[in-house]
Coordinates of C-alpha atoms and ligand atoms in Angstrom, one line a residue:
X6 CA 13.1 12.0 -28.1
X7 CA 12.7 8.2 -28.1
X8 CA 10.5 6.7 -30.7
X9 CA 7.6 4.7 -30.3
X10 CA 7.1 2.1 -32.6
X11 CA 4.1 0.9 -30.4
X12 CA 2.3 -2.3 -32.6
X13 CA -0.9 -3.2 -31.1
X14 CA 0.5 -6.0 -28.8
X15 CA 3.4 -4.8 -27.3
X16 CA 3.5 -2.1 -24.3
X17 CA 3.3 1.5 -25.6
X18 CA 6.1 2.4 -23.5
X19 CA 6.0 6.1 -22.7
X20 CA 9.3 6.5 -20.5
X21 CA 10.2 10.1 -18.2
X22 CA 11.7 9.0 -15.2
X23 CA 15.1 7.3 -17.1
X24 CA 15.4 11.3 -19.0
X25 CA 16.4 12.7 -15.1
X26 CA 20.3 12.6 -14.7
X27 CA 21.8 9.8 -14.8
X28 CA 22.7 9.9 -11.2
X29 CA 19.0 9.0 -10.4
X30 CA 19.4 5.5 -11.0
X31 CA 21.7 2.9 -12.5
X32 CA 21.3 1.5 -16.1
X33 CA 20.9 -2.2 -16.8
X34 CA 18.6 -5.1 -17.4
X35 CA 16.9 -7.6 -15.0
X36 CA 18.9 -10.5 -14.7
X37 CA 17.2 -13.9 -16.9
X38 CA 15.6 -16.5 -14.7
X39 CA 15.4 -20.1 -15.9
X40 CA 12.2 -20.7 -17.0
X41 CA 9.7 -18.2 -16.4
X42 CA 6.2 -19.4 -16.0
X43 CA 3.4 -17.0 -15.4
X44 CA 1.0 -17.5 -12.5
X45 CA -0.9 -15.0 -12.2
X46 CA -2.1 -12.1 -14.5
X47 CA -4.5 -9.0 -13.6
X48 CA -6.4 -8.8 -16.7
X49 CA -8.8 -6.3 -15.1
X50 CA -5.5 -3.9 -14.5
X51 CA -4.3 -5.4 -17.7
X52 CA -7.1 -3.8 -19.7
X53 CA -6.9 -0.7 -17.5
X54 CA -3.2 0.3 -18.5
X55 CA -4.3 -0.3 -22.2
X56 CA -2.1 -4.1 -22.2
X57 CA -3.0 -6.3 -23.9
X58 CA -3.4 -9.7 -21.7
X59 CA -2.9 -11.9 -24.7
X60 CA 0.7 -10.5 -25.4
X61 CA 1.6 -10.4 -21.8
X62 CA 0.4 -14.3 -21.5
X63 CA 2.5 -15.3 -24.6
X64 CA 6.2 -17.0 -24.3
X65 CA 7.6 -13.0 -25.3
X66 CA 5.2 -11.4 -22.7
X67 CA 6.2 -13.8 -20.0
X68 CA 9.8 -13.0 -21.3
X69 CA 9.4 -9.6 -20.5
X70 CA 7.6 -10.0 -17.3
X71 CA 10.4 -12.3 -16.2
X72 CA 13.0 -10.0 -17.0
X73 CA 14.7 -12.6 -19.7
X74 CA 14.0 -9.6 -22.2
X75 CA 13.5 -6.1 -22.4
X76 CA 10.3 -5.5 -24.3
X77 CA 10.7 -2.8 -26.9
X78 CA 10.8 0.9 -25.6
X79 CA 11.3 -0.3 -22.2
X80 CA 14.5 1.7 -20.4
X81 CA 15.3 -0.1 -17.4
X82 CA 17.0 1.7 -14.3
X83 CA 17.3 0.6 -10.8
X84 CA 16.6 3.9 -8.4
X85 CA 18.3 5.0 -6.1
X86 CA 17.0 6.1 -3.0
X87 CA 17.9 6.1 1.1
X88 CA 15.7 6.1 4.0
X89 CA 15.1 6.3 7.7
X90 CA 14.8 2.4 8.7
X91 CA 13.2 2.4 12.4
X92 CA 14.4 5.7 12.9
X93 CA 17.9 4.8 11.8
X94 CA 19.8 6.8 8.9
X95 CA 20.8 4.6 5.6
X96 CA 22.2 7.1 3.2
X97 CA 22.0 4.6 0.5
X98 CA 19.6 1.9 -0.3
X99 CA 17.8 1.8 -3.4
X100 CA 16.1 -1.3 -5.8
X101 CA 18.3 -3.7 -4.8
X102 CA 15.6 -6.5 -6.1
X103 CA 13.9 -4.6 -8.4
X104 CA 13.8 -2.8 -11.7
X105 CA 11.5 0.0 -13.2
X106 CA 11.1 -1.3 -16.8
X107 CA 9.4 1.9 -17.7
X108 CA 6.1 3.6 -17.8
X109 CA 3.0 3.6 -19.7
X110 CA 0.0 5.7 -20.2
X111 CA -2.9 4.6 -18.7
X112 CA -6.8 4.5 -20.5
X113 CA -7.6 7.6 -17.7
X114 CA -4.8 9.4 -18.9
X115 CA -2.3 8.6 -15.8
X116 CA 1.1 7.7 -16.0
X117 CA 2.0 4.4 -14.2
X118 CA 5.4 2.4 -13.3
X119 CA 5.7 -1.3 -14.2
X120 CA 8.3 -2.5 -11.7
X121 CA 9.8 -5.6 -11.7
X122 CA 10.1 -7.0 -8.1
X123 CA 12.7 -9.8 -7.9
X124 CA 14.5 -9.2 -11.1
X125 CA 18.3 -9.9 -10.1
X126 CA 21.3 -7.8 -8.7
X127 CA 21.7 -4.1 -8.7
X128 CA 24.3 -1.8 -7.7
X129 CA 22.0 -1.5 -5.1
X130 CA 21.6 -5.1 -3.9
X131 CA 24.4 -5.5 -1.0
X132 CA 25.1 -8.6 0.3
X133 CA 20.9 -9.7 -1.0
X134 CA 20.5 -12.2 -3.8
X135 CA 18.3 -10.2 -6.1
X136 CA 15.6 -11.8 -5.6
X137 CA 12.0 -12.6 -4.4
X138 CA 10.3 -16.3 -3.7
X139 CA 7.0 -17.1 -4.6
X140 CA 5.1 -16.5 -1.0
X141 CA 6.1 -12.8 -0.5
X142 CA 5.5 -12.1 -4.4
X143 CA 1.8 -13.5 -4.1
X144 CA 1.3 -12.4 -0.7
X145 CA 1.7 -8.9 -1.9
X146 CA -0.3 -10.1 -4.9
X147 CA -3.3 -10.4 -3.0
X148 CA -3.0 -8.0 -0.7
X149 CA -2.4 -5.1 -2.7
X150 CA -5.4 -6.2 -4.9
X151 CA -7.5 -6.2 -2.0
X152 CA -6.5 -3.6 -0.7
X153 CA -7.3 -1.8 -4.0
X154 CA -10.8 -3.3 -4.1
X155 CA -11.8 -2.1 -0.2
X156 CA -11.0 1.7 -2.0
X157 CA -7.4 1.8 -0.4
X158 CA -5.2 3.9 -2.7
X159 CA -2.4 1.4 -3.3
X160 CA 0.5 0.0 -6.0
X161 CA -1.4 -2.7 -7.8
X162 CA 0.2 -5.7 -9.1
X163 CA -0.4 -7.2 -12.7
X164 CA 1.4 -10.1 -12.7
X165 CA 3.8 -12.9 -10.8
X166 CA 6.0 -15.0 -12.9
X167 CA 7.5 -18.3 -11.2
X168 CA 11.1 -18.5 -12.3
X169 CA 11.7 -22.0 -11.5
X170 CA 14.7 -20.9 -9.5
X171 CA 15.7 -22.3 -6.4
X172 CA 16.2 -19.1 -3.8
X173 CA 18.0 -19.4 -0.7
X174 CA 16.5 -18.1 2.4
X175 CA 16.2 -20.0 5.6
X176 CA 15.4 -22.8 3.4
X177 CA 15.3 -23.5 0.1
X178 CA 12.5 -21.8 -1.5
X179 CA 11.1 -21.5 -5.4
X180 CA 11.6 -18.0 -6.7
X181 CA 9.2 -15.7 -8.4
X182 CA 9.1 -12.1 -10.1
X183 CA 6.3 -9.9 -9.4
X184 CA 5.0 -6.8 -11.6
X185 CA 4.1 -4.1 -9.6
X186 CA 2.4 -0.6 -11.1
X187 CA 2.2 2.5 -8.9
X188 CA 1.9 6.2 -9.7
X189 CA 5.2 6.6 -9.2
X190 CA 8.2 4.7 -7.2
X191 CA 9.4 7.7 -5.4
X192 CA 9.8 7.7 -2.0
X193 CA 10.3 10.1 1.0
X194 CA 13.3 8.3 0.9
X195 CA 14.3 9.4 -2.9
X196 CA 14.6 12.9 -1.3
X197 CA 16.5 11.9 1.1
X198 CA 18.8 10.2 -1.1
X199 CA 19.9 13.6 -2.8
X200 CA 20.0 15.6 0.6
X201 CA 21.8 13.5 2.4
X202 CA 24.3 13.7 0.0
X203 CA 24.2 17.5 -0.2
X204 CA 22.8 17.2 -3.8
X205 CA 20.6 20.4 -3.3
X206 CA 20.1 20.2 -7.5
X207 CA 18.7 16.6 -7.5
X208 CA 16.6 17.7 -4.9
X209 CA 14.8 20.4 -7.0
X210 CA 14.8 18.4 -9.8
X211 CA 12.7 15.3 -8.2
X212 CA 10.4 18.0 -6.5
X213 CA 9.9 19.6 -9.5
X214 CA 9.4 16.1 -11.6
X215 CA 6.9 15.0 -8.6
X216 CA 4.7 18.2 -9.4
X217 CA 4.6 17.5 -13.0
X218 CA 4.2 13.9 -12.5
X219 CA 1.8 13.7 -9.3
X220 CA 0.5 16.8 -8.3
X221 CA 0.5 19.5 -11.8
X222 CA -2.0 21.6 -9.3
X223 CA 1.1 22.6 -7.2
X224 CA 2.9 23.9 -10.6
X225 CA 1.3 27.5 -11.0
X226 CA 1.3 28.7 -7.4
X227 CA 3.1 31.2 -5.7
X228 CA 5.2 28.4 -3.8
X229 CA 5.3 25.3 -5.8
X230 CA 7.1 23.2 -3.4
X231 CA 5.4 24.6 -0.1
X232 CA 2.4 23.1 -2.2
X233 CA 4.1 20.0 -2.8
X234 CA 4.6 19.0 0.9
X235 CA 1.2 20.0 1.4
X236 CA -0.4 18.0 -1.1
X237 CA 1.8 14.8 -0.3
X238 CA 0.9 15.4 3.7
X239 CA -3.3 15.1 2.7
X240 CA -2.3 12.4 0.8
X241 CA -1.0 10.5 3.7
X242 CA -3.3 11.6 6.1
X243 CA -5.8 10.0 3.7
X244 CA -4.8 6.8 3.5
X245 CA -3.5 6.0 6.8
X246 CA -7.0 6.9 8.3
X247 CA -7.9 4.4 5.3
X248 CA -5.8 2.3 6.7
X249 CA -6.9 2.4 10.0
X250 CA -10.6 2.1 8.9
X251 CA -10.0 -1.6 7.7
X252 CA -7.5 -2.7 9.9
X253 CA -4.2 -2.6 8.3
X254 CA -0.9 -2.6 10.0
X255 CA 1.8 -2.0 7.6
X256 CA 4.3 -2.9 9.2
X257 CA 7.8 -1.2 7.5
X258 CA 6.6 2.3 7.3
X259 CA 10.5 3.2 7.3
X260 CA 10.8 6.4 5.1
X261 CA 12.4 4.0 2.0
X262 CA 8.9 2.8 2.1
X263 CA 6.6 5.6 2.0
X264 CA 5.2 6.7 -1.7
X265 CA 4.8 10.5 -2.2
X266 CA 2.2 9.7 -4.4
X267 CA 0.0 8.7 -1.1
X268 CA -0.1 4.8 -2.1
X269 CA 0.4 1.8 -0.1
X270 CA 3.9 0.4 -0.9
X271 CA 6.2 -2.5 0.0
X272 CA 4.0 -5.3 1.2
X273 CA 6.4 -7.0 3.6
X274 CA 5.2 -7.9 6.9
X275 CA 1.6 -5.9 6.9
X276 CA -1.5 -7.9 7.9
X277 CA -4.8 -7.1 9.0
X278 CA -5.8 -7.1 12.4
X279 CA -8.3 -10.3 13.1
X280 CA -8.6 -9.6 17.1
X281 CA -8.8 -5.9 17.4
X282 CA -6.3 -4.0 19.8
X283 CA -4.9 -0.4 19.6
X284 CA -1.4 -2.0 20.4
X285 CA -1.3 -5.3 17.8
X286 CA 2.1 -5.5 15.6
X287 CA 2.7 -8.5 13.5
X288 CA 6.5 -7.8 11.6
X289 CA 8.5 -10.4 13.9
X290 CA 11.2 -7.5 13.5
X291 CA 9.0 -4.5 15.1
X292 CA 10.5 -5.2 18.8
X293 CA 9.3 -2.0 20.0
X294 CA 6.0 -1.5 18.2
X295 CA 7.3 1.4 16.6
X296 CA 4.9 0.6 13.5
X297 CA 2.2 -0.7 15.6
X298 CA -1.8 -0.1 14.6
X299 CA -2.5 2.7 16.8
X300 CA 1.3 4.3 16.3
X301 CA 0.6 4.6 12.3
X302 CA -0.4 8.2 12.0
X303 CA 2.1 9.2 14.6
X304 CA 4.8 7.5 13.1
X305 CA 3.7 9.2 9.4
X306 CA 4.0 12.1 10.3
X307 CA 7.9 11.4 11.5
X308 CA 7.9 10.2 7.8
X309 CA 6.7 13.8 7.2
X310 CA 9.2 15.6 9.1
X311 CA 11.6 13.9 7.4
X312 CA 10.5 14.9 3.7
X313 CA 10.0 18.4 5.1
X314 CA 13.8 18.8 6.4
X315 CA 15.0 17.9 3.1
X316 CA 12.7 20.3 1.5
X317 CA 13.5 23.5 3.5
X318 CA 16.1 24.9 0.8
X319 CA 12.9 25.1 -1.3
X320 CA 10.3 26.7 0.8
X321 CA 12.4 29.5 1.4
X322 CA 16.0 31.1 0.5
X323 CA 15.5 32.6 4.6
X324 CA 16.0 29.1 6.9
X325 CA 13.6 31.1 9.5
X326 CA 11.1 31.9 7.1
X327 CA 11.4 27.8 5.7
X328 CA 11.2 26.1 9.1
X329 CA 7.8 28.0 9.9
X330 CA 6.4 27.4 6.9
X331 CA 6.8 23.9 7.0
X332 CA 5.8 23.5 10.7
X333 CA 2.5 25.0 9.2
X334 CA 1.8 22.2 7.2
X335 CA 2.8 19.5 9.2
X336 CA 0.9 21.2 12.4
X337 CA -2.1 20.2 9.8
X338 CA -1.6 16.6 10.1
X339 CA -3.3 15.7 13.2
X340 CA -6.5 17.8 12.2
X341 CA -6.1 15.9 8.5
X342 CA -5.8 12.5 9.7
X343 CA -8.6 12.9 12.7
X344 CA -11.4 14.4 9.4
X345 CA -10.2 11.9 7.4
X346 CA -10.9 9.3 10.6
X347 CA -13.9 10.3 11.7
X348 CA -15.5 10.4 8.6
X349 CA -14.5 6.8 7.7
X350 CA -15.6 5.6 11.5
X351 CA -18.8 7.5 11.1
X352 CA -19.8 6.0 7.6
X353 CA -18.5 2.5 9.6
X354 CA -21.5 3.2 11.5
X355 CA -23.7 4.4 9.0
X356 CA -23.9 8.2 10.3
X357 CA -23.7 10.8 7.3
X358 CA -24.3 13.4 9.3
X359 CA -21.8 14.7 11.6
X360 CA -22.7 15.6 15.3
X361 CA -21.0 16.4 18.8
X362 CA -20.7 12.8 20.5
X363 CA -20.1 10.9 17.4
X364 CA -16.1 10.6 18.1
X365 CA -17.0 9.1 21.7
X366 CA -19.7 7.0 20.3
X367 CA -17.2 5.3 18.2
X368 CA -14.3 5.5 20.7
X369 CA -16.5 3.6 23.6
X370 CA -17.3 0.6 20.8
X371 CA -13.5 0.6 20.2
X372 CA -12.9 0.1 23.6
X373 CA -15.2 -2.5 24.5
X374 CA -14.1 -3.9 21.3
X375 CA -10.1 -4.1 22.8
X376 CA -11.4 -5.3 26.0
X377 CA -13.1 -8.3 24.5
X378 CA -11.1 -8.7 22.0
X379 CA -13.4 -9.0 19.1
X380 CA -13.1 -9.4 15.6
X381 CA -12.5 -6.0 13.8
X382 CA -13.9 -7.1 10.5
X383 CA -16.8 -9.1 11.7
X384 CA -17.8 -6.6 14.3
X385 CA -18.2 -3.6 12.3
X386 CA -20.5 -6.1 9.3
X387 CA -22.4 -7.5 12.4
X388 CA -23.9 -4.0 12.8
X389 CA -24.7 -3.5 9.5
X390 CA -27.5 -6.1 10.4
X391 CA -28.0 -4.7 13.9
X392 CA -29.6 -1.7 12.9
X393 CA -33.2 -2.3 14.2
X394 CA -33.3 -5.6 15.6
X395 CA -31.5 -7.9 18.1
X396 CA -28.3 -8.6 15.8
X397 CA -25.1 -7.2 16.2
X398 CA -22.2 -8.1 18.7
X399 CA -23.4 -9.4 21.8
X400 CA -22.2 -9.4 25.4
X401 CA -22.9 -7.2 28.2
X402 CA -20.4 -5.1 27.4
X403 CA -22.1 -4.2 24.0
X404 CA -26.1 -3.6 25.1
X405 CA -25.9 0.0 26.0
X406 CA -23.8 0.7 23.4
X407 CA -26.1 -0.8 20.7
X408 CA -29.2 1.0 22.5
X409 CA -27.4 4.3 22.0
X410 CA -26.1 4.2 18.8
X411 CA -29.9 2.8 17.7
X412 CA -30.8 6.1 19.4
X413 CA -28.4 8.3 17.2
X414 CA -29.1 6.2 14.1
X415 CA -32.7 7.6 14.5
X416 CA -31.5 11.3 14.2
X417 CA -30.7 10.5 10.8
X418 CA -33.6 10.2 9.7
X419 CA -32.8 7.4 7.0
X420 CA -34.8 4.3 6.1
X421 CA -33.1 1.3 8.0
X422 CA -32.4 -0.5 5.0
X423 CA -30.7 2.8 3.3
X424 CA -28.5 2.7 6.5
X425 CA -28.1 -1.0 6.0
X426 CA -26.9 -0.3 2.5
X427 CA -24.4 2.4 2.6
X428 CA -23.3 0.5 6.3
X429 CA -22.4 -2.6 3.9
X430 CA -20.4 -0.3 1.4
X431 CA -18.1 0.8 4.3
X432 CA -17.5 -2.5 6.2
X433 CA -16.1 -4.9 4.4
X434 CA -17.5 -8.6 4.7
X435 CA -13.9 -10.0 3.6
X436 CA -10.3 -8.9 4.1
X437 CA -6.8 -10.8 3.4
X438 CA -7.0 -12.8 6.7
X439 CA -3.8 -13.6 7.8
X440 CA -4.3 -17.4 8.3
X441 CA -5.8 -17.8 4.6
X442 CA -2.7 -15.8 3.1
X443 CA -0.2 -18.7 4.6
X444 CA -2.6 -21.6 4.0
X445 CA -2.7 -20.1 0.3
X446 CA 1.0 -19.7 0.1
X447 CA 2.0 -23.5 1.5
X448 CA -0.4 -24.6 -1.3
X449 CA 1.3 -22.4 -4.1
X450 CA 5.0 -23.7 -3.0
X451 CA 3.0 -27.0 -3.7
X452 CA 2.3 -26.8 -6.8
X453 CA -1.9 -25.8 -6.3
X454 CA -2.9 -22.2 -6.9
X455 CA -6.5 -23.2 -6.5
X456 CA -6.6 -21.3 -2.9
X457 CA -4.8 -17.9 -4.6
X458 CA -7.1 -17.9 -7.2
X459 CA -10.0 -18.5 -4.7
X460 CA -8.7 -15.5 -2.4
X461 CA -8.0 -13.6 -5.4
X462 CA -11.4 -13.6 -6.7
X463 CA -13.2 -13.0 -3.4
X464 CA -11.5 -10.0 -2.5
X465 CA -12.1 -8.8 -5.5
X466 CA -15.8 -8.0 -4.4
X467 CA -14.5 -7.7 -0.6
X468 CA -17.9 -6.2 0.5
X469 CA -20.6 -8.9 -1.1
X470 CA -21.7 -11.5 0.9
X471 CA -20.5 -14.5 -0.9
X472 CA -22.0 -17.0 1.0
X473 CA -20.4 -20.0 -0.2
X474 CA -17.0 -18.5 0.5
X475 CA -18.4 -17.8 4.7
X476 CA -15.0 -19.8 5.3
X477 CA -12.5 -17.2 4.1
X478 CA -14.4 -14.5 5.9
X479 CA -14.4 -16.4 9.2
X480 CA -11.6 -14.9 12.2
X481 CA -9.0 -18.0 12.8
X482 CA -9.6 -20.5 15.4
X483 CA -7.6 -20.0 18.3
X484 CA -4.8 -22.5 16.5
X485 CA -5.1 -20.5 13.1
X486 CA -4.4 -17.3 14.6
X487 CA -1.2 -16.0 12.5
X488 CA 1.1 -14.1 15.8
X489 CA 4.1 -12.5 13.6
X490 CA 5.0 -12.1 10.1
X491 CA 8.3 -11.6 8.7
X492 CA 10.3 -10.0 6.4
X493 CA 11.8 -12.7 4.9
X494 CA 11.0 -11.4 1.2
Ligands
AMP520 P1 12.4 -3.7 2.0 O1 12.6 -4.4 3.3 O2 11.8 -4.6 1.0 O3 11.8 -2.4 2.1 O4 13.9 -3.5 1.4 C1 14.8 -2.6 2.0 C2 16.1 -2.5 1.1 O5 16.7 -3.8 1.0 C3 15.8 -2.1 -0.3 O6 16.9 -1.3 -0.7 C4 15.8 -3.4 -1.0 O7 16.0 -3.2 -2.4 C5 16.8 -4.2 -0.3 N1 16.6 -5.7 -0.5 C6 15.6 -6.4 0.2 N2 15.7 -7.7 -0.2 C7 16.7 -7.8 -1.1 C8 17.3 -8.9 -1.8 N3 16.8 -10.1 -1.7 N4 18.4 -8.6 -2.6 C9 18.8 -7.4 -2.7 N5 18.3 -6.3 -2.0 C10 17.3 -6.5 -1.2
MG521 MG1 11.2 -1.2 0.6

């Protein structure tokens, strides 16, 4: 056992993923930067995880934050992991930009990763640099706070430290270190890792460290992993029908990328949808719109397969016996994922009860919605006003639709401005719009974090009107609109 010789400013660090074999990870520190600077801090998350922002904002908590010190009681390992990358096999990947210092314990008792994101070379690196520039680390800043603040179970981030570094993409771009906490960094793809190479030990022991971690209600059942791969296939029915409710195309959902603790992770290319369409893709290197909107829970669920092949050996000692169990649970996806949707398109449209026609109700506004190509965020909080009167979206195309879904509104039986109410709770007036995320980033790289703190602090309350921010709620003009994004992190 460690010690821990917590004092009240430092970070209680309370480490159990660096006690797995060694062959989990690689040993070593994140490499210094030149002069760290910090640029943003999460005090909210801050207070949450028990740290204290005072510490983290001083020259040693920047320090540590940077990576030019390892803050006492932190044990830092680069993970390994591998991962299907558009469908491709890559036995070995791994943080090959990243670092997990260590963990802590939060205030509600959970354990959380702080993760340095752009912390210098690993084993794992390749031919990469390391390293992460400033619009990537706030891009994910902001969206992964937003997306925590619209009730989208997501890695957080606490902090983004400029290094003052140059970094060399396609041009010459200042560098950055951000600190990410999740539930846990493993992957569907830190299973894979041990499988593919045969390492039918390492795979038990993640499972089992998952269950202890993640999901202790799996521990005392008659089949502890078969629980496992049930628990982490709700979880991701869960949040990609979250997801899909606000809009969110992720972008990367290659396996390496995929939490088994059911969070958002690796903010790359994602956006939100502005225009709404079934078929949009952003990630300039999605050529086939393998990771489009519409393909997400389709495209999980592959994910899914994937972490179920490597856990056969577990279900069963008879392969039989382990193939049908497992094509139980993931034959429960699709009947997961359409509950999980329905419910969030229902409360969209402020129904709380549940009845036949609902699903085509929603389905026909979706479609005229494609046709016309509206606005996904602004439709949906358009009708939050639309309830009785004339508001809403207008157009031919929308009349009969509004007249009938008045019509089933009235079945429930609910005071219009109770619908209105609960209707504003599950569509959001503000979401990370794609144009405001670059507009913020080109004025970082300048120097002005005015506009990140501005979009920081909005999304923070992403369903209050905020009237006298109406322009960072507004779709892009035709020349805003943002067409690709790229991976260029
Ligand atoms: P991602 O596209 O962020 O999911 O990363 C895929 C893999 O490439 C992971 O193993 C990363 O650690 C690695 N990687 C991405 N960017 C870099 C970089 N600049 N230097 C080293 N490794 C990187
Ligand atoms: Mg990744």
């Amino acid at each position: 056992m460690h010690q821990r010789l917590s004092s009240f400013s430092s970070i209680a660090f309370d480490n159990s993923y660096a006690r797995l074999p060694e062959r989990f990870f690689a040993r070593l520190a994140p490499e210094p930067v030149a002069r760290p600077e910090l640029v943003a801090l999460n005090h909210a998350l801050a207070e949450s995880l028990g740290l204290d922002a005072a510490y983290l904002s001083s020259d040693v908590g920047v320090a540590a934050l940077a990576g030019n010190a390892v803050p006492p009681g932190a044990e830092p390992v680069a993970m390994a992991y591998a991962g299907h990358q558009f469908g491709g096999w890559v036995p070995r990947l791994g943080d090959g930009r990243a670092i997990l210092l260590g963990e802590v314990v939060d205030r509600a008792g959970r354990r959380m990763d702080l993760h340095l994101k752009g912390s210098g070379r690993t084993p794992y690196s390749r031919n990469g640099d390391g390293r992460a520039w400033l619009g990537p680390v706030l891009r994910e800043y902001v969206v992964s706070e937003a997306m925590a603040a619209l009730g989208v179970p997501t890695t957080r981030a606490l902090a983004a430290v400029a290094t003052n570094e140059p970094v060399f993409r396609e041009d010459i771009l200042p560098g950055a270190v951000l600190t990410r906490v999740a539930r846990a960094h493993v992957r569907v793809g830190t299973f894979e890792y041990f499988a593919g190479r045969g390492d039918a030990d390492g795979v038990r022991i993640l499972a089992d460290y998952v269950i202890d971690r993640l999901y202790p209600q799996a521990r005392d059942v008659a089949n502890p992993y078969l629980s496992l791969l049930t628990e982490v296939v709700a979880a991701q029915a869960d949040l990609i029908a979250k997801w899909m409710g606000v809009g969110f195309i992720h972008g990367v959902m290659n396996t390496d990328n995929m939490s088994v603790a059911g969070e958002t992770i690796d903010y790359g290319p994602c956006a939100f949808m502005d225009s709404y369409h079934p078929d949009t893709v952003f990630s300039s290197i999605d050529h086939f719109g393998r990771y489009a909107y519409d393909a997400q829970p389709r495209m999980a669920l592959w994910n899914l397969t994937r972490l179920a092949s490597v856990l056969l050996p577990l279900l069963d000692a008879e392969p039989a016996r382990a193939e049908a169990l497992a094509h139980t649970v993931l034959e429960a996806f699709p009947d997961l994922y359409s509950t999980a949707w329905s419910a969030i398109f229902r409360a969209k449209l402020g129904l709380a009860r549940e009845r036949d026609g609902d699903i085509a109700l929603i389905q026909e506004l979706l479609a005229a919605m494609a046709a016309d190509g509206a606005d996904f965020t602004e439709t949906f909080r358009a009708l939050c006003d639309a309830i009785e009167d004339g508001g809403g979206p207008s157009g031919p195309a929308y009349a009969p639709w509004l007249a009938r879904w008045r019509a089933r509104l009235s079945i429930e039986n609910t005071p219009a401005d109770a619908v209105r109410a609960r209707m504003r709770a599950a569509n959001p007036a503000f979401i990370p719009r794609n144009h405001r995320i670059e507009e913020m980033i080109r004025a970082a790289v300048n120097g002005d974090f005015e506009p990140f703190e501005r979009l920081s602090a909005v999304l923070a309350r992403p369903f209050d009107d905020q009237p006298e921010h109406a322009d960072l709620r507004v779709a892009p003009k035709p020349h805003e609109v943002v067409r690709a994004t790229f991976c260029g992190t």
